[in-house]
GROMACS .gro file of C-alpha atoms in nm:
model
  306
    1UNK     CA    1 -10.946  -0.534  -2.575
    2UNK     CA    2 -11.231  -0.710  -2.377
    3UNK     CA    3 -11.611  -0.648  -2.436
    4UNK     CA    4 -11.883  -0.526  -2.173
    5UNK     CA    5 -11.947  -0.837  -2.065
    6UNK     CA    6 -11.584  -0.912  -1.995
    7UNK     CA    7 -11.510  -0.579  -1.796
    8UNK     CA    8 -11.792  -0.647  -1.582
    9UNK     CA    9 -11.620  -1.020  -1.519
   10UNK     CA   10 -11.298  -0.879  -1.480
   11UNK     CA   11 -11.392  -0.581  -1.218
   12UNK     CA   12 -11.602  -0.873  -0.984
   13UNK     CA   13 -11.314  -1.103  -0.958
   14UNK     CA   14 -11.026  -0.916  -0.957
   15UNK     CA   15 -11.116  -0.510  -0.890
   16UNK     CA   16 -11.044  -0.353  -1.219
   17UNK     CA   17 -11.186  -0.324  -1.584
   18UNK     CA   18 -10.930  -0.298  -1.821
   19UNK     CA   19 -10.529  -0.286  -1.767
   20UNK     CA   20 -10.390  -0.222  -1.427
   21UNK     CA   21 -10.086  -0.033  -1.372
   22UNK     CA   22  -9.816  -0.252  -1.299
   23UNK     CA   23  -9.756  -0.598  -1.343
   24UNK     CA   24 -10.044  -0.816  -1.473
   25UNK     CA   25 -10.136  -1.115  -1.698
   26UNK     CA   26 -10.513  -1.097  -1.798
   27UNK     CA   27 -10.611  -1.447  -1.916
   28UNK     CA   28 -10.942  -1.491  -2.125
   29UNK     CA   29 -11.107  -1.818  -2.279
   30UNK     CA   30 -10.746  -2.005  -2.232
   31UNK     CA   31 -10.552  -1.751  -2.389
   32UNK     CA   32 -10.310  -1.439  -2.206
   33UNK     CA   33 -10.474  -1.176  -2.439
   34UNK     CA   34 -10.228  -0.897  -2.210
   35UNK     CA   35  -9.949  -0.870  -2.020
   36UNK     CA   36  -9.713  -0.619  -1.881
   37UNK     CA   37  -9.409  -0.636  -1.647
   38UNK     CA   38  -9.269  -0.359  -1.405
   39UNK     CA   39  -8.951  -0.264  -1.284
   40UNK     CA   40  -8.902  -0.543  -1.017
   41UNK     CA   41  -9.185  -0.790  -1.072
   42UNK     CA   42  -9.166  -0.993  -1.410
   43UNK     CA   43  -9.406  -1.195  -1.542
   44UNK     CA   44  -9.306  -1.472  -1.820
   45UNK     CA   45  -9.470  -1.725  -2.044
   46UNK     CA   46  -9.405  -2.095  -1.927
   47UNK     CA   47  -9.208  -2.274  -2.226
   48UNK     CA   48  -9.261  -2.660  -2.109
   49UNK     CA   49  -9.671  -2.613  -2.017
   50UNK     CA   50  -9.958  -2.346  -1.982
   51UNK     CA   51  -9.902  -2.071  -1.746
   52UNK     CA   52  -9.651  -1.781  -1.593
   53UNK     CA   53  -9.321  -1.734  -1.365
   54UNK     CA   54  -9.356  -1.448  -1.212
   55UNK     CA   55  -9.046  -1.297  -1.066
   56UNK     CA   56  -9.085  -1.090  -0.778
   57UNK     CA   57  -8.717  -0.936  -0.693
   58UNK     CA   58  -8.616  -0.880  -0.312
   59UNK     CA   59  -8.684  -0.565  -0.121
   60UNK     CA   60  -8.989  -0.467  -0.355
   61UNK     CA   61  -9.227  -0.303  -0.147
   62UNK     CA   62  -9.620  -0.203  -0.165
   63UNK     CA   63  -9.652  -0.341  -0.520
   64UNK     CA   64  -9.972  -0.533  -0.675
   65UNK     CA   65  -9.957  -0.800  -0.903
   66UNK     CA   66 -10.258  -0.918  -1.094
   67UNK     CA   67 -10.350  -1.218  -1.241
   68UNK     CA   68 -10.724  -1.263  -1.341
   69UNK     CA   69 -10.872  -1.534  -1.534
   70UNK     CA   70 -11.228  -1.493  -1.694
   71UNK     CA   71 -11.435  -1.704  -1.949
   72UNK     CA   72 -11.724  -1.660  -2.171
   73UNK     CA   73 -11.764  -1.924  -2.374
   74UNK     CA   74 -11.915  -2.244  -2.306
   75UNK     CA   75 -11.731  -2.552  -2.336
   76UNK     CA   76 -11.372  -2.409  -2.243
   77UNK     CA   77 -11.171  -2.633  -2.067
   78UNK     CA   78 -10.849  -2.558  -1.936
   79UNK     CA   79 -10.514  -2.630  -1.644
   80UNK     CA   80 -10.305  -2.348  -1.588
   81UNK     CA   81  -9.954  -2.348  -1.388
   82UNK     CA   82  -9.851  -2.046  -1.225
   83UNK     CA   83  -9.542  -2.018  -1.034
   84UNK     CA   84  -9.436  -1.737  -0.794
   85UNK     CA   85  -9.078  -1.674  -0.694
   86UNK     CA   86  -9.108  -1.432  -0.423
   87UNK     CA   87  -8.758  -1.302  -0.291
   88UNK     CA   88  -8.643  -1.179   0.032
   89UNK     CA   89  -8.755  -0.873   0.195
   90UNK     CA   90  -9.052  -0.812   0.012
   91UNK     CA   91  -9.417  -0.708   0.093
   92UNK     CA   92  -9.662  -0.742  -0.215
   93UNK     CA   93 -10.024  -0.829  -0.275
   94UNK     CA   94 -10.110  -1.038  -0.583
   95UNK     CA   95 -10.447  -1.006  -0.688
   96UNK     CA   96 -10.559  -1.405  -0.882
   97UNK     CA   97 -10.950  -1.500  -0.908
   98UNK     CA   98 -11.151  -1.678  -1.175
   99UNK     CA   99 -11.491  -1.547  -1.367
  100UNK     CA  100 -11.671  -1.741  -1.584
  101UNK     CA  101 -11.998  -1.664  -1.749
  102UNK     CA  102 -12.181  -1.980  -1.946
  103UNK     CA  103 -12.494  -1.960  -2.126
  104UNK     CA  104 -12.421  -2.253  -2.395
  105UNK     CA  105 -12.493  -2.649  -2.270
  106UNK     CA  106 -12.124  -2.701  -2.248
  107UNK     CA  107 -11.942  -2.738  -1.884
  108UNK     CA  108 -11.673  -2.481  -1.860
  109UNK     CA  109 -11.381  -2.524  -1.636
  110UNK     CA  110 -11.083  -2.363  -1.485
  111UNK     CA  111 -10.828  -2.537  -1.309
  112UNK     CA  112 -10.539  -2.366  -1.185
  113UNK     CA  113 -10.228  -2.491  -0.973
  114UNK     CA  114 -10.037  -2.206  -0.753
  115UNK     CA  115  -9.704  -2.226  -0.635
  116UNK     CA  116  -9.572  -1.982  -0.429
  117UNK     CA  117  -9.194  -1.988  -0.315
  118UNK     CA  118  -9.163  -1.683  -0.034
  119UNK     CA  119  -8.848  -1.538   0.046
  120UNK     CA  120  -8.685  -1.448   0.379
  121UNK     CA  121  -8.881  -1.168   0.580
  122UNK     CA  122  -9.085  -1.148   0.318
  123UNK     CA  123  -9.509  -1.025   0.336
  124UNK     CA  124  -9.740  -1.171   0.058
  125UNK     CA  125 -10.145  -1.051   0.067
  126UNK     CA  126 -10.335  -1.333  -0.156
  127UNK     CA  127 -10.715  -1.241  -0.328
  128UNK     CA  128 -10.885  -1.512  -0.475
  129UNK     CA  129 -11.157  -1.414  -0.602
  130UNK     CA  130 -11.425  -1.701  -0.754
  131UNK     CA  131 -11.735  -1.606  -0.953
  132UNK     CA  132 -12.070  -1.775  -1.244
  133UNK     CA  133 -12.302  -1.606  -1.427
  134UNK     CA  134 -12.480  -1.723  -1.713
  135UNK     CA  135 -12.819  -1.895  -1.738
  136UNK     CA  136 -12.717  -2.190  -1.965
  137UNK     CA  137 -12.719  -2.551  -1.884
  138UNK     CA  138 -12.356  -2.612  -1.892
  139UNK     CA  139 -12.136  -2.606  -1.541
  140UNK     CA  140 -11.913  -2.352  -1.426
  141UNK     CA  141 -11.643  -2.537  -1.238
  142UNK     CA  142 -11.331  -2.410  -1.071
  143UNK     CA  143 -11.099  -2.664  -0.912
  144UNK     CA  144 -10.781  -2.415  -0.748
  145UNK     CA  145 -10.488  -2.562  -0.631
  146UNK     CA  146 -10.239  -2.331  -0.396
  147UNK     CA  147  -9.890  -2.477  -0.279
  148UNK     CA  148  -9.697  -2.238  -0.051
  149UNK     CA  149  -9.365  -2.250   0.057
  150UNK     CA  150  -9.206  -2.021   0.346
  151UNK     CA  151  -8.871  -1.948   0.437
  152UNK     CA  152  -8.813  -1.826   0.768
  153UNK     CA  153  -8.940  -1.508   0.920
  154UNK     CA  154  -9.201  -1.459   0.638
  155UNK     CA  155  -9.587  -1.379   0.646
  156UNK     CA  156  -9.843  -1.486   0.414
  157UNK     CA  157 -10.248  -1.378   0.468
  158UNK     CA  158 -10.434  -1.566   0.184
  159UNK     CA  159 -10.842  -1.455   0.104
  160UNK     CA  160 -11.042  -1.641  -0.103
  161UNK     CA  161 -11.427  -1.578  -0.145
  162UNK     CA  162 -11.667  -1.774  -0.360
  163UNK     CA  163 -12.027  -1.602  -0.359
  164UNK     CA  164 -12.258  -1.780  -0.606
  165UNK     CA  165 -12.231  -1.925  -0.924
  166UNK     CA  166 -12.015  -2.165  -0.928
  167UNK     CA  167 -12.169  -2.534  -0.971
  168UNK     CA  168 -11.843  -2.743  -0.843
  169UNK     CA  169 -11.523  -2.654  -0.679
  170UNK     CA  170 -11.263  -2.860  -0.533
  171UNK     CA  171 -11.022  -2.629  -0.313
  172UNK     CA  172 -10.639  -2.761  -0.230
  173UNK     CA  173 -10.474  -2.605   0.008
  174UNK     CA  174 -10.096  -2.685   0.066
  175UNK     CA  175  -9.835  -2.484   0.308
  176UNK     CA  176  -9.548  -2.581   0.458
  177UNK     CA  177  -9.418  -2.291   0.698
  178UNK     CA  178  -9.027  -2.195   0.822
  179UNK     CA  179  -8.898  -2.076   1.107
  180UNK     CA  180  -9.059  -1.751   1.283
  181UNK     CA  181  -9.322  -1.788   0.976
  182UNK     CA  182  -9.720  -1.747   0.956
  183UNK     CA  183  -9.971  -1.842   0.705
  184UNK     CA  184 -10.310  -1.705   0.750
  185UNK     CA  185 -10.589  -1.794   0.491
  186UNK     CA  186 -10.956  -1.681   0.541
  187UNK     CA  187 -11.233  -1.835   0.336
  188UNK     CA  188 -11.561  -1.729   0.296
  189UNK     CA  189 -11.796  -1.970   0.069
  190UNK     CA  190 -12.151  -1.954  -0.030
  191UNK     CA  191 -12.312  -2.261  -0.247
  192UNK     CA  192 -12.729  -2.256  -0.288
  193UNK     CA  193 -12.893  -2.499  -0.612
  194UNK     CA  194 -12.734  -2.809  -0.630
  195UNK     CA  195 -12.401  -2.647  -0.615
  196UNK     CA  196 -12.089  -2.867  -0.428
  197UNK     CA  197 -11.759  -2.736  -0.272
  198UNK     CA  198 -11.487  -2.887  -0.113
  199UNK     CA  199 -11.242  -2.713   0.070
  200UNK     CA  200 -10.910  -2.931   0.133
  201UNK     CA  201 -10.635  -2.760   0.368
  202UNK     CA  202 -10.318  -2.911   0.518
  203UNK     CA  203 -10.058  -2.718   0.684
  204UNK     CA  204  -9.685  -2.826   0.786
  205UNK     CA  205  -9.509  -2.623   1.050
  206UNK     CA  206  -9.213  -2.729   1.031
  207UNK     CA  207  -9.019  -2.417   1.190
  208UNK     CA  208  -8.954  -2.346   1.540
  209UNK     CA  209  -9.190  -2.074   1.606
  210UNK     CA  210  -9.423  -2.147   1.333
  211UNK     CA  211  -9.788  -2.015   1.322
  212UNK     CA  212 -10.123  -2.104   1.139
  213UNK     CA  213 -10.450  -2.030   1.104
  214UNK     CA  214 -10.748  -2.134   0.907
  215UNK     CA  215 -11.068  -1.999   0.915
  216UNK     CA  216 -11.372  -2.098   0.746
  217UNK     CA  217 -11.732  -1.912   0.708
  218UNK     CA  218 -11.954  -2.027   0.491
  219UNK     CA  219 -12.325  -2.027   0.377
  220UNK     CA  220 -12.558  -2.331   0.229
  221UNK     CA  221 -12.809  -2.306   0.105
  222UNK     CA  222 -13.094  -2.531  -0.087
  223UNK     CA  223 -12.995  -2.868  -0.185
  224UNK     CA  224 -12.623  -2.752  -0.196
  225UNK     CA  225 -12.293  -2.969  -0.010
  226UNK     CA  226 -11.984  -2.838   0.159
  227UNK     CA  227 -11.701  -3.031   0.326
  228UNK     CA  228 -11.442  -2.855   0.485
  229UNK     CA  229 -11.110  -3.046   0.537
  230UNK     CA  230 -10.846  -2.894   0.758
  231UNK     CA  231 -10.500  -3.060   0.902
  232UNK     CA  232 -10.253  -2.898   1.037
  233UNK     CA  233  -9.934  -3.135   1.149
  234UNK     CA  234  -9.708  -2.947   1.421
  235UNK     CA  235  -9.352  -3.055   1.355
  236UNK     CA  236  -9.220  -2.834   1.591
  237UNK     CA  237  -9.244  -2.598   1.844
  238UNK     CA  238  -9.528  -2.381   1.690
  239UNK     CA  239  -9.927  -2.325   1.753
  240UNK     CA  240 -10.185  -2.345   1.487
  241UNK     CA  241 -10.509  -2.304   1.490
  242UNK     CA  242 -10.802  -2.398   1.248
  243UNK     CA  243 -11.202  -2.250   1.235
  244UNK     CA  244 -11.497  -2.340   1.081
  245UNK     CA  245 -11.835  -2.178   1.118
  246UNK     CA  246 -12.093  -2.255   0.878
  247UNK     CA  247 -12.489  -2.171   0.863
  248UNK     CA  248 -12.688  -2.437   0.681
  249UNK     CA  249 -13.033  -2.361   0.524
  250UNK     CA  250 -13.322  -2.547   0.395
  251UNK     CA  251 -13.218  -2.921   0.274
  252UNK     CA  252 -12.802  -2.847   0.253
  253UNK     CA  253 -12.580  -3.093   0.360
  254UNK     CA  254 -12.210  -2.933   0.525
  255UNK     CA  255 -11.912  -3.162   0.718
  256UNK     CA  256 -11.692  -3.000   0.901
  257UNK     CA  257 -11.332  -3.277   0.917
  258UNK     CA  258 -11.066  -3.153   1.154
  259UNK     CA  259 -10.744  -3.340   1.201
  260UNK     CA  260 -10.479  -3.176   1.433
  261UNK     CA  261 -10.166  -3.380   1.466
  262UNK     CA  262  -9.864  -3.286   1.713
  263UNK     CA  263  -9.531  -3.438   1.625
  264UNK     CA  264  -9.336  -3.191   1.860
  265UNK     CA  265  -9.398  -3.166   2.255
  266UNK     CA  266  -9.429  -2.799   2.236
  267UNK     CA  267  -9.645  -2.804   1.937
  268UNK     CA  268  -9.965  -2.605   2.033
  269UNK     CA  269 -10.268  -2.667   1.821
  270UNK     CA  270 -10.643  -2.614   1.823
  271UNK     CA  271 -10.959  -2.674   1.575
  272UNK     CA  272 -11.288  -2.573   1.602
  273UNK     CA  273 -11.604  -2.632   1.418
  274UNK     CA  274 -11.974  -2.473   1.433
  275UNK     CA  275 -12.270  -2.587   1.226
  276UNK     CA  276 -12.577  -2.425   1.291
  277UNK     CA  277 -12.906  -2.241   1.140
  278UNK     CA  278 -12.996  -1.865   1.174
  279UNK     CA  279 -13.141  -1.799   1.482
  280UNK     CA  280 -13.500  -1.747   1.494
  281UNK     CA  281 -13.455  -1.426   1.728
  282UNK     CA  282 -13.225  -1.260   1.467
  283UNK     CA  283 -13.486  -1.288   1.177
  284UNK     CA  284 -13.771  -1.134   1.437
  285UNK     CA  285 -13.567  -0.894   1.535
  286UNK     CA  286 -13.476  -0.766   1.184
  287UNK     CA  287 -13.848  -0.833   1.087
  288UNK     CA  288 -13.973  -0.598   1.350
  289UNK     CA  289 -13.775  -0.316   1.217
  290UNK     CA  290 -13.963  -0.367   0.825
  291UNK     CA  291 -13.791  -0.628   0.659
  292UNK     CA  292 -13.947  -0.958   0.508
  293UNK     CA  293 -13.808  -1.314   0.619
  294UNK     CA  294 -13.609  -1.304   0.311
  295UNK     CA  295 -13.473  -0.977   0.358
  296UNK     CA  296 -13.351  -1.048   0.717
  297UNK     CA  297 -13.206  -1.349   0.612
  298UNK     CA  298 -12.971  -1.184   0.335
  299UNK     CA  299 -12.889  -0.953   0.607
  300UNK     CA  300 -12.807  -1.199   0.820
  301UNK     CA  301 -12.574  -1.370   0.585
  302UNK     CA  302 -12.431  -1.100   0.435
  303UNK     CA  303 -12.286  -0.980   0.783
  304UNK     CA  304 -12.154  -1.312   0.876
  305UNK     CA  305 -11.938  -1.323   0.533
  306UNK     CA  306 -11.792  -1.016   0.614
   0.00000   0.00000   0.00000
C-alpha cells in the first residue's frame, strides 16, 4: 500500500507503519487510500465535503483510533473536516498528526478542522503529531483547527508536538467545557530557519466546577517567530490555568499573549509566561562532562520538550 518513504512518514507522526488494528483512516496526498471500522467505533466518508464522522458508541473502553495524514508530493493542497461523536461513558485515545515530505518548488499544505463532541463521563487522550522533511524549495504548511465540546463530567488531555520541519503553522484551539469537566492540552513546539508558528487557544468554562489547563514549551531557534495566544473566559465557578515557557536562541523572535477573563465571582484563573535563553551554567556544566556547545545545547532542549 504505501512506499518506504511513506512508512517512515507514517511511523513519525502517528506510531505505526502500515495498518493498525482497529479503527483507522490513513489519508495520503488528499486521498483515504485505507480504512477500517471496529465493533464500536465507525469511521464514515463525509457526503457534503472532504473528511470523516467517526462514531464512537458509549461505554467503549481502552480503544485507539487512528487518523494520520501524510504527503509526498509537492504542490498538494488540501482542507479536511473531521468530526468526532464521542458518546457517554467512554475512554479512548485517537491518534491524528500530519507528515509531509516536499522536495519539488511547490508549497504543500494541510489544513484540517477537528470537531470533537464528548459524551457524558466520558475520557478522550488526543496525539497530534506534526512533522517536514524534504529538501525542496516549496513550504510545508500545516494550519490545524480543533473545536471541542464537553458534556458534563468528561475529561479530555490533548498533546500536540511539532519538532522541525514545518515552515508555517497556524494552531486554533477551541473548547468549551461542562459541568465537573477538564480539558488539558500540552504543546510542545520547536521552529529554527525562518520557520513561523502561531499557537491560538481559547477556552470557555462554562460548567460549575469546570477545569483548564494550557501549557506551552517551546524552542526557537535562528531567525524563526512564535506567538502564543491563550484565553481562557471563566463563566462560572471553575479554575483554569494557562503556561507558557519558551527558550529563545540566536536572532528568534517569541510573544507570549495571555488574556484571563472572570465572568463568575468564584471563577479562579491564572496565566503564566517565561521567556528566557539557556543558562550559561547548564551548557558548562554539560561541557565539563565531554560534550561540545552544540551538544549541550541539544541536550538541553531535548529535556525541556519532554
Amino acid at each position: 500500500m504505501l512506499d518506504n518513504l511513506e512508512k517512515d512518514l507514517l511511523e513519525k507522526v502517528a506510531g505505526i507503519k502500515d495498518r493498525p488494528q482497529g479503527a483507522y483512516n490513513i489519508r495520503l496526498n488528499s486521498k483515504a487510500v485505507d480504512r477500517a471500522s471496529s465493533k464500536n467505533i465507525t469511521i464514515t466518508k463525509k457526503e457534503d465535503k472532504d473528511g470523516i464522522d467517526i462514531r464512537i458508541a458509549p461505554g467503549t473502553k481502552k480503544e485507539v483510533c487512528y487518523i494520520p495524514v501524510i504527503m509526498d508530493k509537492s504542490g498538494v493542497n488540501e482542507l479536511v473536516y473531521n468530526d468526532f461523536f464521542i458518546g457517554d461513558d467512554c475512554d479512548v485515545t485517537i491518534v491524528a498528526g500530519c507528515g509531509i515530505h516536499n522536495c519539488g518548488n511547490a508549497d504543500s499544505e494541510h489544513d484540517g478542522i477537528h470537531a470533537f463532541y464528548i459524551g457524558k463521563n466520558s475520557k478522550v487522550k488526543y496525539l497530534e503529531k506534526h512533522y517536514g522533511s524534504g529538501d525542496g524549495d516549496g513550504k510545508r504548511i500545516m494550519n490545524p483547527t480543533t473545536i471541542v465540546e464537553m458534556d458534563e463530567n468528561s475529561y479530555m488531555e490533548m498533546e500536540t508536538t511539532q519538532i522541525r520541519g514545518i515552515n508555517s503553522t497556524k494552531r486554533i484551539t477551541k473548547g468549551t467545557v461542562g459541568k465537573n469537566s477538564t480539558l488539558i492540552v500540552k504543546e510542545k513546539l520547536l521552529t529554527h530557519g525562518n520557520q513561523y508558528a502561531e499557537s491560538d487557544f481559547e477556552v470557555n468554562l462554562d460548567g460549575e466546577n469546570s477545569h483548564s489547563n494550557i501549557i506551552s514549551r517551546a524552542v526557537a531557534q535562528e531567525k524563526s517567530k512564535q506567538i502564543f495566544i491563550a484565553k481562557i473566559y471563566g463563566n462560572n465557578k471553575c479554575h483554569g490555568h494557562s503556561e507558557c515557557d519558551a527558550i529563545i536562541m540566536d536572532d528568534a523572535t517569541i510573544s507570549a499573549i495571555p488574556e484571563i477573563k472572570a465572568n463568575h465571582p468564584e471563577s479562579n484563573l491564572i496565566h503564566e509566561a517565561a521567556i528566557g535563553k539557556i543558562a550559561g551554567e547548564q551548557l558548562i556544566k554539560l561541557m565539563s562532562l565531554g560534550l561540545t556547545e552544540k551538544e549541550a545545547e541539544n541536550q538541553i532542549i531535548n529535556g525541556f520538550l519532554k
